Structure formats: C-alpha cells, structure tokens
Coordinates of C-alpha atoms in Angstrom, one line a residue:
X1 CA 118.5 104.1 95.2
X2 CA 118.4 103.5 99.0
X3 CA 117.2 107.0 99.6
X4 CA 114.7 106.8 96.8
X5 CA 113.3 103.5 98.2
X6 CA 113.1 104.9 101.7
X7 CA 111.3 108.1 100.5
X8 CA 108.8 106.0 98.5
X9 CA 108.3 103.7 101.5
X10 CA 107.4 106.7 103.7
X11 CA 104.9 107.8 101.1
X12 CA 103.3 104.4 101.3
X13 CA 103.2 104.6 105.1
X14 CA 101.3 107.9 104.8
X15 CA 98.7 106.3 102.5
X16 CA 98.2 103.4 105.0
X17 CA 97.7 106.0 107.7
X18 CA 95.1 107.7 105.5
X19 CA 93.2 104.4 105.1
X20 CA 93.3 103.9 108.8
X21 CA 92.0 107.3 109.7
X22 CA 89.1 107.1 107.2
X23 CA 88.1 103.7 108.4
X24 CA 88.2 104.8 112.0
X25 CA 86.1 107.9 111.3
X26 CA 83.5 105.8 109.4
X27 CA 83.3 103.2 112.3
X28 CA 83.3 105.6 115.3
X29 CA 81.8 108.9 114.1
X30 CA 79.2 107.7 111.5
X31 CA 78.7 104.0 112.6
X32 CA 79.4 102.8 109.1
X33 CA 80.6 99.2 109.4
X34 CA 80.9 98.0 105.8
X35 CA 84.5 96.9 105.2
X36 CA 83.5 95.0 102.0
X37 CA 81.9 98.1 100.4
X38 CA 85.1 100.1 101.1
X39 CA 87.2 97.4 99.5
X40 CA 84.8 97.1 96.6
X41 CA 85.4 100.8 95.5
X42 CA 89.2 100.2 95.7
X43 CA 89.1 97.1 93.6
X44 CA 86.8 98.7 91.1
X45 CA 89.3 101.5 90.6
X46 CA 92.1 98.9 90.0
X47 CA 89.8 96.9 87.7
X48 CA 88.8 99.9 85.6
X49 CA 92.5 101.1 85.3
X50 CA 94.7 98.0 85.0
X51 CA 92.3 95.3 83.8
X52 CA 91.4 97.6 80.9
X53 CA 95.1 97.9 80.1
X54 CA 95.3 94.1 79.9
X55 CA 92.3 94.0 77.6
X56 CA 94.1 96.4 75.2
X57 CA 97.3 94.2 75.1
X58 CA 98.0 91.7 72.4
X59 CA 99.9 88.4 72.5
X60 CA 100.8 86.6 75.8
X61 CA 100.1 89.8 77.8
X62 CA 96.5 89.8 76.8
X63 CA 94.0 89.2 79.6
X64 CA 92.5 86.1 77.9
X65 CA 96.0 84.4 77.6
X66 CA 96.7 85.2 81.3
X67 CA 93.4 83.8 82.4
X68 CA 93.9 80.7 80.3
X69 CA 97.3 79.9 82.0
X70 CA 97.0 81.3 85.5
X71 CA 93.4 82.1 86.4
X72 CA 93.2 79.9 89.4
X73 CA 96.4 81.3 90.9
X74 CA 95.0 84.9 90.7
X75 CA 91.6 83.7 92.0
X76 CA 93.3 82.5 95.2
X77 CA 95.5 85.6 95.4
X78 CA 92.4 87.8 95.0
X79 CA 90.6 85.9 97.7
X80 CA 93.5 86.3 100.1
X81 CA 93.8 90.0 99.4
X82 CA 90.1 90.7 99.7
X83 CA 89.9 88.9 103.0
X84 CA 93.0 90.7 104.3
X85 CA 91.4 94.1 103.6
X86 CA 88.0 92.9 105.0
X87 CA 89.4 91.6 108.2
X88 CA 91.6 94.7 109.0
X89 CA 88.8 97.1 108.3
X90 CA 86.4 94.9 110.4
X91 CA 88.9 95.2 113.3
X92 CA 88.3 99.0 113.6
X93 CA 84.8 98.1 115.0
X94 CA 86.4 96.4 118.0
X95 CA 89.7 98.0 118.8
X96 CA 91.6 101.3 118.3
X97 CA 93.4 102.9 115.4
X98 CA 96.7 102.8 117.2
X99 CA 96.3 99.1 118.2
X100 CA 95.5 98.1 114.6
X101 CA 98.5 99.9 113.3
X102 CA 100.9 98.6 116.0
X103 CA 99.7 95.0 115.8
X104 CA 100.0 95.1 112.0
X105 CA 103.8 94.9 112.5
X106 CA 103.2 91.1 112.9
X107 CA 103.3 91.1 109.1
X108 CA 107.1 91.4 109.2
X109 CA 108.0 88.1 110.9
X110 CA 105.4 86.2 108.8
X111 CA 106.9 87.8 105.6
X112 CA 110.4 86.7 106.6
X113 CA 109.2 83.1 107.1
X114 CA 107.3 83.1 103.8
X115 CA 110.2 84.8 101.9
X116 CA 112.6 82.2 103.3
X117 CA 110.4 79.4 102.3
X118 CA 109.0 80.6 98.9
X119 CA 111.5 83.1 97.6
X120 CA 114.6 81.4 99.1
X121 CA 115.6 84.6 100.8
X122 CA 118.3 84.1 103.5
X123 CA 118.6 86.3 106.7
X124 CA 121.3 86.9 109.3
X125 CA 120.9 85.9 113.0
X126 CA 120.3 89.6 113.9
X127 CA 117.2 89.5 111.7
X128 CA 115.8 86.6 113.7
X129 CA 116.5 88.4 116.9
X130 CA 114.6 91.4 115.6
X131 CA 111.7 89.1 114.7
X132 CA 111.6 87.7 118.3
X133 CA 111.5 91.3 119.7
X134 CA 108.7 92.1 117.2
X135 CA 106.6 89.1 118.4
X136 CA 107.2 90.1 122.1
X137 CA 106.0 93.6 121.2
X138 CA 102.8 92.2 119.7
X139 CA 102.1 90.2 122.9
X140 CA 102.8 93.3 125.0
X141 CA 100.4 95.3 122.8
X142 CA 97.6 92.8 123.2
X143 CA 98.1 92.7 126.9
X144 CA 98.1 96.5 127.2
X145 CA 94.8 96.6 125.2
X146 CA 93.1 94.2 127.6
X147 CA 94.4 96.0 130.7
X148 CA 93.4 99.4 129.4
X149 CA 90.0 98.1 128.4
X150 CA 89.4 100.9 125.9
X151 CA 85.7 101.3 125.1
X152 CA 84.9 101.2 121.4
X153 CA 81.1 101.1 121.6
X154 CA 78.5 98.4 122.2
X155 CA 80.2 95.9 120.0
X156 CA 83.5 96.3 121.7
X157 CA 85.6 93.2 122.0
X158 CA 89.3 94.1 122.3
X159 CA 90.7 90.6 122.1
X160 CA 88.6 89.8 119.0
X161 CA 89.8 93.1 117.3
X162 CA 93.4 92.3 118.1
X163 CA 93.0 88.8 116.7
X164 CA 91.5 90.1 113.5
X165 CA 94.5 92.4 113.0
X166 CA 96.9 89.5 113.5
X167 CA 94.9 87.4 111.0
X168 CA 94.9 90.3 108.5
X169 CA 98.7 90.7 108.9
X170 CA 99.2 87.0 108.1
X171 CA 97.0 87.3 105.0
X172 CA 98.8 90.5 103.9
X173 CA 102.1 88.7 104.2
X174 CA 100.9 85.9 101.8
X175 CA 99.6 88.6 99.4
X176 CA 102.9 90.6 99.5
X177 CA 105.1 87.6 98.9
X178 CA 102.9 86.7 95.9
X179 CA 103.1 90.3 94.7
X180 CA 106.9 90.4 94.9
X181 CA 107.2 87.1 92.9
X182 CA 104.7 88.3 90.3
X183 CA 106.2 91.8 89.9
X184 CA 109.8 90.5 89.6
X185 CA 109.0 87.6 87.3
X186 CA 105.9 88.8 85.3
X187 CA 104.7 92.4 85.4
X188 CA 103.2 95.0 87.6
X189 CA 100.2 95.7 85.3
X190 CA 99.3 91.9 85.2
X191 CA 99.3 91.7 89.0
X192 CA 97.2 94.8 89.5
X193 CA 94.8 93.9 86.7
X194 CA 94.2 90.4 88.0
X195 CA 93.8 91.5 91.6
X196 CA 91.5 94.3 90.5
X197 CA 89.4 91.8 88.4
X198 CA 89.0 89.0 91.0
X199 CA 89.0 91.5 93.9
X200 CA 86.0 93.2 92.4
X201 CA 84.1 90.0 91.7
X202 CA 84.9 88.5 95.2
X203 CA 84.1 91.7 97.1
X204 CA 80.8 92.1 95.3
X205 CA 79.7 88.6 96.1
X206 CA 80.8 88.9 99.7
X207 CA 79.2 92.3 100.1
X208 CA 75.8 91.0 98.8
X209 CA 75.9 88.1 101.2
X210 CA 77.3 89.7 104.3
X211 CA 76.6 93.5 104.1
X212 CA 73.5 94.1 102.1
X213 CA 71.5 95.1 105.3
X214 CA 74.4 97.3 106.6
X215 CA 74.8 99.1 103.2
X216 CA 71.0 99.7 103.1
X217 CA 71.1 101.5 106.5
X218 CA 74.0 103.8 105.8
X219 CA 73.0 107.4 106.4
X220 CA 74.6 109.0 103.4
X221 CA 76.0 112.5 103.6
X222 CA 78.8 114.4 102.0
X223 CA 81.1 113.6 104.9
X224 CA 80.5 109.8 104.5
X225 CA 80.9 110.0 100.7
X226 CA 84.2 112.0 101.2
X227 CA 85.5 109.4 103.6
X228 CA 84.7 106.5 101.2
X229 CA 86.3 108.4 98.3
X230 CA 89.4 109.2 100.4
X231 CA 89.8 105.5 101.5
X232 CA 89.4 104.2 97.9
X233 CA 91.9 106.7 96.5
X234 CA 94.5 106.0 99.2
X235 CA 94.1 102.2 98.6
X236 CA 94.3 102.7 94.8
X237 CA 97.5 104.7 95.1
X238 CA 99.0 102.3 97.6
X239 CA 98.3 99.3 95.3
X240 CA 99.7 101.2 92.3
X241 CA 102.9 102.3 93.9
X242 CA 103.8 99.4 96.2
X243 CA 104.9 97.0 93.3
X244 CA 107.3 99.8 92.1
X245 CA 108.9 100.0 95.5
X246 CA 108.9 96.2 95.9
X247 CA 110.7 95.7 92.6
X248 CA 113.5 98.0 93.8
X249 CA 113.8 96.2 97.1
X250 CA 111.7 93.4 98.6
X251 CA 108.4 92.7 100.3
X252 CA 110.1 92.6 103.7
X253 CA 112.0 95.9 103.2
X254 CA 108.8 97.6 102.1
X255 CA 106.9 96.5 105.1
X256 CA 109.7 97.6 107.4
X257 CA 109.4 101.1 105.8
X258 CA 105.6 100.9 106.4
X259 CA 106.2 100.7 110.2
X260 CA 106.4 104.5 110.1
X261 CA 102.6 104.4 109.7
X262 CA 102.5 103.2 113.4
X263 CA 104.0 106.5 114.6
X264 CA 101.7 108.5 112.3
X265 CA 98.7 106.6 113.6
X266 CA 99.8 107.2 117.2
X267 CA 99.8 111.0 116.7
X268 CA 96.4 110.8 114.8
X269 CA 94.9 108.7 117.6
X270 CA 96.0 111.2 120.2
X271 CA 95.0 114.4 118.3
X272 CA 92.0 113.2 116.3
X273 CA 90.4 110.6 118.5
X274 CA 91.7 111.7 121.9
X275 CA 93.3 108.4 122.9
X276 CA 95.2 108.3 126.2
X277 CA 98.6 106.6 125.8

C-alpha cells in the first residue's frame, strides 16, 4: 500500500507540474493573464462529471438533500478552493515557475497545523523540526528571488508574486484538510460534485467582474486553445485522483509526495524557459 500511495503521489506531482508549465506558457509566451478563465474550465469539467452523478442519486446522497444540510459549508469550501487556484495562477505573472513550485512547499507546515487542530492528528518532534527547516527554506527562496531580480516582464514584482504563492499555499492547506475530512467521513463524489458546482458558480461571477476585458483581448490560436485544454484536463485529473490517495493516507502525506513537482519544475524551468539557477 505504501508503494501504491507513493506511485500515485508521483503521478499527482506530474499533473501539478503540467498545470504549472501550461500556466507559465500562457503568461509569458502568449501574454494570457486570465487565471479565473483557466479555473472556470476545470470546475466546469468537475461539475459536468460529478455534480451530474449527484443529480442521479437517490436518498441522502441526492444533491438536493446535500444542499439542504450542508450548502453553506460547501459554499465556503468552494470559495477557498477557487481563490487558491486564482492566486497561484496569478502569481505566474510576477515570478518564475520554479519559484512558484518551491514556495508552494509552505502548504506542508500549514497543513500540519490545521491537521493537528481540526483532525486531531499528532506528530513527533522530528516532524516539527522538518517544518522549521521548510519555513527557513521558504525565506531563503524569497531572498534569492529578490537578489536575483529575475525579469518577468513589465508587470514584474517578485515580492508580490512570492506573497501570492504563500497565500495560495495557505488556502490550499485549508481546502486539503476539508477534503480529507469529507472524503473519509462522507464521499469522494459528494466532495467533487459540490466543489465543481460552487467552483463553477464562483469562478463565473469572479471572471465576469475581474477578467471580462482580459478575456476579450485574448488572441485565440490553436496553441492557446491547446494550453487551456491541457491545463483543464490536468486539473480535472488531479482533483479526481487526489481524494483517492488522500483516503489511503492523509492530506499531509499527499502534499509531501507532491514536493517532487518542485524538482520536475526546476528541470522544466531550465530546459523550457531557460532559467539560470
């Protein structure tokens, strides 16, 4: 089971790297800065697949019964999840792919704190030492970014970009702890169906308010369409598979496995975007 969980975790890491590469290409090569539109396609796929499954259920598992009992909880969860995706994709406009992926490890200490508080998970002293090292690494990465002064275009603001990644990591931690609780106590389909439903609604509203002008100015081509499609499919597969891995282990273990995405992103940054490290 350990080997199976590890292998599935590496698959999830590959999917995260795929979302990072497509977002970076859209932002740098095609000047497409519409994180909410990217999220909208992902949530729509979840809604069409899993919310439809809830509609076909009967009894307590039916979508109407779920909404009657827990609608406000899933509304808050959907809001947190949408903003986490929005903020991390927005960060690609200000900082580099490798910085986003390396700083995203901040989700691990936040997850440990939330798991200790909400899920009553207990850790050994060595785990807390590792968290301190992780936080020191985050600080070193921010400092290295500022010293390197990497140019990401006219809207470059390295410190803002790094701050957005840290905010996104915190929001992802909240979403992942909620996901672990829901998957282990309720069901995977219910979680994905509700996140897909509220995620689609919230992302649509936010896209109309914040990105209608940016969406209108997109220079559509087959490359842009392919990148949007690849991002949506990677996110859909990631959302579909993560609850399975989380049920076998925990939110913290899954995110530790996902740190492999940092190494993959480093290689992609060097070979695809010609970063100097």
